[in-house]
């Protein structure tokens, strides 16, 4: 009888801890919402045109290449950020050679991060990132017999490569 009572106490403690954690998360969300909204609106303006993005990045002075690289990495992971806009701004900001290098590194590392986020977090994250329709349409490409088709799709221009990186994270690809 004592074991049953101890188990019940442990369960109640866990429930209390979960309720406290949810309360803290909600309180932080409510407190930070205005700041997050302002940040979102500011970023929407930054990504509204290549000129706005260029001005924003150049505002960081010597840190501009690192900021640009991080923005490019983020554009792979965060779908609403337009990749073509970021790539164009890279060329305008840093010239052909350095812009190409920063664009390439941002896309490659961002793609790897997307792949491993999907691998670690699973199908719910992927569906949230790419949408249910896209997932349903393209997830079959990631089975063994279609992997060559996946490679070919990655080579096609204007195809959602970022979303494919998330889907690839769910596949058997090493």
XYZ file of N, CA and C in Angstrom:
522
model
N 0.809 -1.187 0.000
C 0.000 0.000 0.000
C 0.858 1.259 0.000
N 2.003 1.165 0.640
C 2.885 2.322 0.728
C 3.448 2.683 -0.648
N 3.795 1.653 -1.445
C 4.329 1.908 -2.788
C 3.315 2.649 -3.646
N 2.057 2.266 -3.551
C 1.007 2.918 -4.318
C 0.873 4.381 -3.939
N 0.998 4.690 -2.659
C 0.918 6.059 -2.174
C 2.111 6.873 -2.668
N 3.313 6.293 -2.635
C 4.515 6.987 -3.123
C 4.407 7.259 -4.617
N 3.896 6.295 -5.364
C 3.706 6.488 -6.796
C 2.728 7.604 -7.098
N 1.662 7.681 -6.312
C 0.664 8.728 -6.482
C 1.256 10.104 -6.192
N 2.082 10.195 -5.155
C 2.735 11.466 -4.810
C 3.668 11.904 -5.938
N 4.437 10.953 -6.497
C 5.350 11.272 -7.596
C 4.564 11.766 -8.806
N 3.441 11.113 -9.122
C 2.611 11.542 -10.253
C 2.063 12.944 -10.028
N 1.601 13.228 -8.806
C 1.069 14.559 -8.500
C 2.169 15.618 -8.622
N 3.378 15.300 -8.191
C 4.487 16.247 -8.309
C 4.794 16.528 -9.776
N 4.765 15.506 -10.588
C 5.009 15.687 -12.025
C 3.941 16.579 -12.648
N 2.691 16.331 -12.290
C 1.590 17.126 -12.836
C 1.743 18.590 -12.416
N 2.091 18.819 -11.149
C 2.289 20.186 -10.668
C 3.432 20.851 -11.433
N 4.523 20.148 -11.659
C 5.663 20.701 -12.398
C 5.275 21.029 -13.837
N 4.501 20.167 -14.470
C 4.058 20.412 -15.843
C 3.155 21.637 -15.891
N 2.244 21.765 -14.951
C 1.347 22.928 -14.903
C 2.150 24.207 -14.688
N 3.134 24.172 -13.799
C 3.983 25.342 -13.566
C 4.756 25.691 -14.825
N 5.315 24.699 -15.496
C 6.073 24.931 -16.731
C 5.184 25.546 -17.808
N 3.991 25.030 -17.987
C 3.055 25.586 -18.967
C 2.705 27.029 -18.601
N 2.506 27.293 -17.324
C 2.210 28.655 -16.869
C 3.349 29.624 -17.165
N 4.576 29.192 -16.905
C 5.744 30.034 -17.194
C 5.857 30.306 -18.687
N 5.664 29.280 -19.506
C 5.743 29.443 -20.966
C 4.662 30.413 -21.451
N 3.450 30.264 -20.955
C 2.371 31.180 -21.337
C 2.674 32.607 -20.902
N 3.174 32.780 -19.681
C 3.496 34.118 -19.186
C 4.593 34.759 -20.035
N 5.619 33.987 -20.380
C 6.684 34.512 -21.240
C 6.137 34.866 -22.616
N 5.284 34.016 -23.152
C 4.698 34.285 -24.462
C 3.891 35.570 -24.464
N 3.096 35.759 -23.438
C 2.286 36.977 -23.336
C 3.182 38.199 -23.156
N 4.216 38.069 -22.335
C 5.119 39.197 -22.089
C 5.941 39.550 -23.324
N 6.358 38.540 -24.085
C 7.239 38.774 -25.228
C 6.491 39.016 -26.533
N 5.178 38.780 -26.570
C 4.424 38.916 -27.820
C 4.593 40.279 -28.485
N 4.459 41.384 -27.753
C 4.633 42.691 -28.426
C 6.016 42.838 -29.068
N 7.048 42.387 -28.381
C 8.401 42.475 -28.926
C 8.549 41.583 -30.164
N 7.997 40.382 -30.111
C 8.076 39.475 -31.254
C 7.313 40.037 -32.447
N 6.202 40.678 -32.201
C 5.408 41.274 -33.281
C 6.189 42.398 -33.958
N 6.814 43.252 -33.161
C 7.615 44.352 -33.717
C 8.781 43.794 -34.524
N 9.447 42.759 -33.997
C 10.560 42.135 -34.708
C 10.091 41.531 -36.021
N 8.944 40.871 -36.000
C 8.394 40.278 -37.226
C 8.118 41.363 -38.270
N 7.491 42.447 -37.848
C 7.174 43.533 -38.781
C 8.448 44.170 -39.341
N 9.459 44.305 -38.503
C 10.736 44.870 -38.961
C 11.377 43.947 -40.000
N 11.362 42.642 -39.738
C 11.954 41.687 -40.680
C 11.166 41.639 -41.984
N 9.848 41.820 -41.904
C 9.045 41.859 -43.124
C 9.465 43.036 -43.997
N 9.761 44.159 -43.374
C 10.250 45.318 -44.128
C 11.639 45.055 -44.709
N 12.505 44.416 -43.932
C 13.864 44.124 -44.389
C 13.834 43.239 -45.627
N 12.941 42.262 -45.649
C 12.880 41.317 -46.764
C 11.892 41.738 -47.851
N 11.468 42.990 -47.823
C 10.505 43.458 -48.815
C 11.149 43.741 -50.172
N 12.445 44.008 -50.199
C 13.129 44.285 -51.464
C 14.627 44.064 -51.297
N 15.345 43.832 -52.411
C 16.803 43.677 -52.304
C 17.473 44.925 -51.725
N 16.948 46.098 -52.039
C 17.539 47.336 -51.532
C 17.386 47.430 -50.013
N 16.203 47.078 -49.497
C 15.971 47.117 -48.053
C 16.876 46.116 -47.340
N 17.035 44.930 -47.907
C 17.910 43.920 -47.327
C 19.360 44.395 -47.352
N 19.756 44.979 -48.468
C 21.130 45.497 -48.605
C 21.410 46.564 -47.551
N 20.488 47.493 -47.384
C 20.657 48.558 -46.392
C 20.747 47.986 -44.980
N 19.903 47.015 -44.680
C 19.907 46.389 -43.354
C 21.240 45.708 -43.077
N 21.708 44.911 -44.024
C 22.958 44.160 -43.825
C 24.146 45.112 -43.721
N 24.210 46.112 -44.572
C 25.324 47.059 -44.538
C 25.363 47.848 -43.228
N 24.232 47.945 -42.557
C 24.170 48.621 -41.261
C 25.006 47.945 -40.188
N 25.432 46.717 -40.431
C 26.241 45.990 -39.463
C 27.739 46.190 -39.674
N 28.111 47.006 -40.638
C 29.516 47.344 -40.868
C 30.366 46.133 -41.183
N 31.436 45.944 -40.418
C 32.369 44.833 -40.649
C 31.709 43.471 -40.442
N 30.618 43.440 -39.706
C 29.908 42.186 -39.435
C 28.936 41.827 -40.559
N 28.822 42.670 -41.559
C 27.848 42.465 -42.639
C 27.950 41.087 -43.300
N 29.142 40.582 -43.640
C 29.193 39.249 -44.256
C 28.637 38.151 -43.352
N 28.914 38.238 -42.062
C 28.424 37.215 -41.122
C 26.909 37.326 -40.985
N 26.399 38.541 -40.879
C 24.952 38.748 -40.778
C 24.265 38.228 -42.038
N 24.851 38.542 -43.204
C 24.265 38.067 -44.460
C 24.254 36.539 -44.511
N 25.364 35.913 -44.135
C 25.447 34.457 -44.119
C 24.356 33.878 -43.217
N 24.179 34.443 -42.024
C 23.165 33.944 -41.093
C 21.744 34.149 -41.646
N 21.521 35.275 -42.306
C 20.212 35.499 -42.924
C 19.949 34.475 -44.025
N 20.995 34.171 -44.794
C 20.825 33.187 -45.869
C 20.578 31.793 -45.294
N 21.286 31.470 -44.237
C 21.064 30.195 -43.560
C 19.618 30.133 -43.051
N 19.144 31.209 -42.455
C 17.775 31.251 -41.939
C 16.732 31.139 -43.040
N 17.024 31.702 -44.215
C 16.025 31.653 -45.283
C 15.760 30.226 -45.737
N 16.707 29.339 -45.529
C 16.477 27.935 -45.874
C 15.540 27.302 -44.845
N 15.732 27.644 -43.585
C 14.983 27.003 -42.503
C 13.613 27.636 -42.300
N 13.512 28.948 -42.483
C 12.260 29.678 -42.264
C 11.648 29.994 -43.625
N 10.627 29.247 -43.980
C 10.056 29.289 -45.328
C 9.628 30.669 -45.843
N 9.039 31.557 -45.046
C 8.554 32.803 -45.647
C 9.650 33.732 -46.182
N 10.884 33.517 -45.819
C 11.957 34.393 -46.299
C 12.295 33.986 -47.728
N 12.184 34.914 -48.689
C 12.427 34.573 -50.092
C 13.913 34.373 -50.404
N 14.274 33.183 -50.828
C 15.669 32.841 -51.107
C 16.262 33.602 -52.280
N 15.476 33.803 -53.336
C 16.003 34.515 -54.505
C 16.365 35.953 -54.160
N 15.567 36.574 -53.319
C 15.833 37.941 -52.885
C 17.151 38.013 -52.122
N 17.369 37.067 -51.217
C 18.600 37.046 -50.431
C 19.801 36.806 -51.344
N 19.673 35.891 -52.288
C 20.780 35.602 -53.207
C 21.128 36.820 -54.062
N 20.123 37.507 -54.567
C 20.369 38.723 -55.358
C 21.077 39.789 -54.525
N 20.633 39.953 -53.302
C 21.246 40.947 -52.427
C 22.704 40.582 -52.138
N 23.007 39.299 -52.034
C 24.392 38.867 -51.782
C 25.326 39.299 -52.890
N 24.885 39.133 -54.121
C 25.698 39.565 -55.252
C 25.869 41.071 -55.278
N 24.798 41.785 -54.978
C 24.857 43.250 -54.975
C 25.730 43.773 -53.836
N 25.693 43.096 -52.695
C 26.449 43.543 -51.531
C 27.943 43.243 -51.624
N 28.259 42.020 -52.021
C 29.632 41.550 -51.876
C 30.319 41.228 -53.195
N 29.649 41.444 -54.303
C 30.242 41.125 -55.596
C 30.045 39.658 -55.945
N 30.468 39.303 -57.147
C 30.222 37.954 -57.651
C 30.900 36.875 -56.815
N 32.186 36.990 -56.581
C 32.930 35.932 -55.880
C 32.524 35.753 -54.434
N 32.631 36.816 -53.651
C 32.309 36.729 -52.233
C 30.806 36.477 -52.020
N 29.962 37.104 -52.858
C 28.518 36.878 -52.771
C 28.162 35.429 -53.055
N 28.806 34.852 -54.088
C 28.570 33.446 -54.429
C 28.979 32.534 -53.273
N 30.131 32.816 -52.673
C 30.623 32.005 -51.559
C 29.673 32.084 -50.365
N 29.273 33.291 -49.989
C 28.362 33.448 -48.847
C 26.993 32.833 -49.126
N 26.481 33.027 -50.354
C 25.207 32.407 -50.725
C 25.310 30.889 -50.660
N 26.366 30.350 -51.258
C 26.544 28.895 -51.288
C 26.659 28.292 -49.905
N 27.499 28.897 -49.066
C 27.668 28.372 -47.706
C 26.371 28.476 -46.905
N 25.660 29.579 -47.057
C 24.394 29.738 -46.338
C 23.373 28.688 -46.737
N 23.280 28.425 -48.033
C 22.319 27.434 -48.523
C 22.719 26.025 -48.093
N 23.997 25.689 -48.230
C 24.442 24.331 -47.889
C 24.276 24.064 -46.397
N 24.752 24.964 -45.565
C 24.657 24.739 -44.120
C 23.199 24.802 -43.666
N 22.421 25.719 -44.235
C 20.988 25.776 -43.912
C 20.266 24.497 -44.300
N 20.629 23.923 -45.447
C 20.016 22.669 -45.902
C 20.360 21.519 -44.962
N 21.598 21.487 -44.503
C 22.013 20.441 -43.561
C 21.264 20.601 -42.240
N 21.120 21.839 -41.778
C 20.375 22.092 -40.540
C 18.916 21.649 -40.707
N 18.291 21.993 -41.834
C 16.902 21.579 -42.084
C 16.787 20.055 -42.089
N 17.740 19.391 -42.744
C 17.756 17.926 -42.809
C 17.790 17.329 -41.396
N 18.716 17.822 -40.567
C 18.861 17.243 -39.231
C 17.752 17.680 -38.269
N 17.172 18.849 -38.486
C 15.993 19.216 -37.687
C 14.860 18.234 -37.963
N 14.646 17.924 -39.238
C 13.605 16.963 -39.602
C 13.933 15.584 -39.062
N 15.178 15.198 -39.146
C 15.580 13.879 -38.651
C 15.353 13.790 -37.145
N 15.642 14.864 -36.423
C 15.515 14.844 -34.968
C 14.099 15.074 -34.471
N 13.356 15.953 -35.140
C 12.035 16.335 -34.642
C 10.905 15.535 -35.290
N 11.156 14.956 -36.455
C 10.190 14.060 -37.062
C 9.130 14.718 -37.927
N 8.159 13.903 -38.282
C 7.105 14.258 -39.228
C 6.288 15.491 -38.818
N 5.933 15.668 -37.540
C 5.142 16.864 -37.188
C 5.847 18.179 -37.562
N 7.143 18.257 -37.339
C 7.894 19.463 -37.705
C 7.913 19.645 -39.220
N 8.131 18.556 -39.938
C 8.205 18.637 -41.398
C 6.879 19.111 -41.975
N 5.780 18.558 -41.510
C 4.470 18.982 -42.007
C 4.229 20.448 -41.672
N 4.657 20.858 -40.507
C 4.505 22.272 -40.132
C 5.371 23.170 -41.015
N 6.557 22.698 -41.371
C 7.488 23.506 -42.171
C 7.089 23.566 -43.643
N 6.630 22.447 -44.201
C 6.383 22.401 -45.654
C 4.902 22.389 -46.012
N 4.045 22.121 -45.051
C 2.610 22.048 -45.316
C 2.182 20.633 -45.653
N 0.950 20.322 -45.309
C 0.439 18.967 -45.522
C 0.334 18.609 -46.995
N -0.081 19.559 -47.812
C -0.237 19.287 -49.248
C 1.102 18.940 -49.883
N 2.120 19.740 -49.595
C 3.452 19.487 -50.147
C 3.986 18.141 -49.646
N 3.791 17.892 -48.351
C 4.252 16.624 -47.781
C 3.586 15.440 -48.483
N 2.285 15.500 -48.653
C 1.550 14.400 -49.288
C 1.999 14.203 -50.734
N 2.277 15.297 -51.428
C 2.642 15.219 -52.838
C 4.052 14.662 -53.049
N 5.004 15.030 -52.197
C 6.398 14.707 -52.483
C 7.050 13.695 -51.537
N 6.386 13.311 -50.476
C 7.026 12.402 -49.520
C 7.350 11.037 -50.132
N 6.607 10.605 -51.152
C 6.888 9.302 -51.767
C 8.212 9.303 -52.537
N 8.721 10.498 -52.864
C 10.015 10.573 -53.566
C 11.179 10.139 -52.683
N 10.918 9.981 -51.411
C 12.006 9.699 -50.490
C 12.094 8.239 -50.087
N 11.471 7.392 -50.862
C 11.664 5.957 -50.643
C 12.786 5.505 -51.573
N 13.361 4.354 -51.307
C 14.548 3.871 -52.003
C 14.514 3.944 -53.514
N 13.415 3.528 -54.143
C 13.401 3.449 -55.603
C 13.287 4.814 -56.276
N 12.960 5.861 -55.519
C 12.795 7.181 -56.113
C 13.934 8.145 -55.780
N 14.980 7.684 -55.131
C 16.035 8.602 -54.701
C 16.745 9.277 -55.874
N 16.855 8.624 -57.020
C 17.449 9.266 -58.188
C 16.571 10.431 -58.635
N 15.265 10.256 -58.586
C 14.344 11.335 -58.926
C 14.503 12.524 -57.990
N 14.742 12.248 -56.720
C 14.981 13.313 -55.749
C 16.214 14.122 -56.135
N 17.270 13.445 -56.507
C 18.498 14.122 -56.924
C 18.228 15.016 -58.127
N 17.476 14.522 -59.074
C 17.156 15.305 -60.279
C 16.315 16.530 -59.918
N 15.361 16.368 -59.006
C 14.520 17.492 -58.602
C 15.369 18.583 -57.940
N 16.380 18.204 -57.181
C 17.249 19.193 -56.552
C 17.991 20.025 -57.601
N 18.211 19.472 -58.765
C 18.930 20.195 -59.812
C 18.040 21.183 -60.570
N 16.729 21.018 -60.491
C 15.812 21.889 -61.227
C 15.746 23.263 -60.572
N 15.804 24.329 -61.380
C 15.689 25.672 -60.799
C 14.245 25.968 -60.381
N 14.088 26.853 -59.452
C 12.792 27.334 -58.964
C 11.949 26.241 -58.327
N 12.572 25.172 -57.874
C 11.853 24.135 -57.150
C 12.116 24.357 -55.667
N 11.190 24.034 -54.786
C 11.361 24.322 -53.358
C 12.391 23.394 -52.693
N 13.659 23.651 -52.968
C 14.726 22.817 -52.418
C 14.733 22.818 -50.887
N 14.398 23.956 -50.296
C 14.392 24.048 -48.841
C 13.412 23.035 -48.253
N 12.230 22.956 -48.829
C 11.222 22.011 -48.353
C 11.683 20.572 -48.571
N 12.373 20.337 -49.688
C 12.886 18.986 -49.947
C 13.921 18.557 -48.911
N 14.686 19.507 -48.393
C 15.665 19.178 -47.349
C 14.970 18.669 -46.096
N 13.836 19.291 -45.768
C 13.067 18.805 -44.619
C 12.549 17.398 -44.889
N 12.010 17.158 -46.076
C 11.499 15.829 -46.412
C 12.615 14.791 -46.422
N 13.778 15.179 -46.916
C 14.902 14.247 -46.960
C 15.318 13.810 -45.559
N 15.104 14.667 -44.571
C 15.425 14.317 -43.190
C 14.604 13.166 -42.666
N 13.447 12.923 -43.260
C 12.599 11.799 -42.846
C 12.917 10.513 -43.600
N 13.767 10.626 -44.603
C 14.043 9.469 -45.453
C 15.121 8.575 -44.838
N 15.480 7.553 -45.603
C 16.555 6.643 -45.162
C 17.916 7.129 -45.626
N 17.969 8.319 -46.241
C 19.262 8.852 -46.669
C 20.189 8.979 -45.456
N 21.451 8.606 -45.652
C 22.389 8.750 -44.514
C 22.752 10.214 -44.269
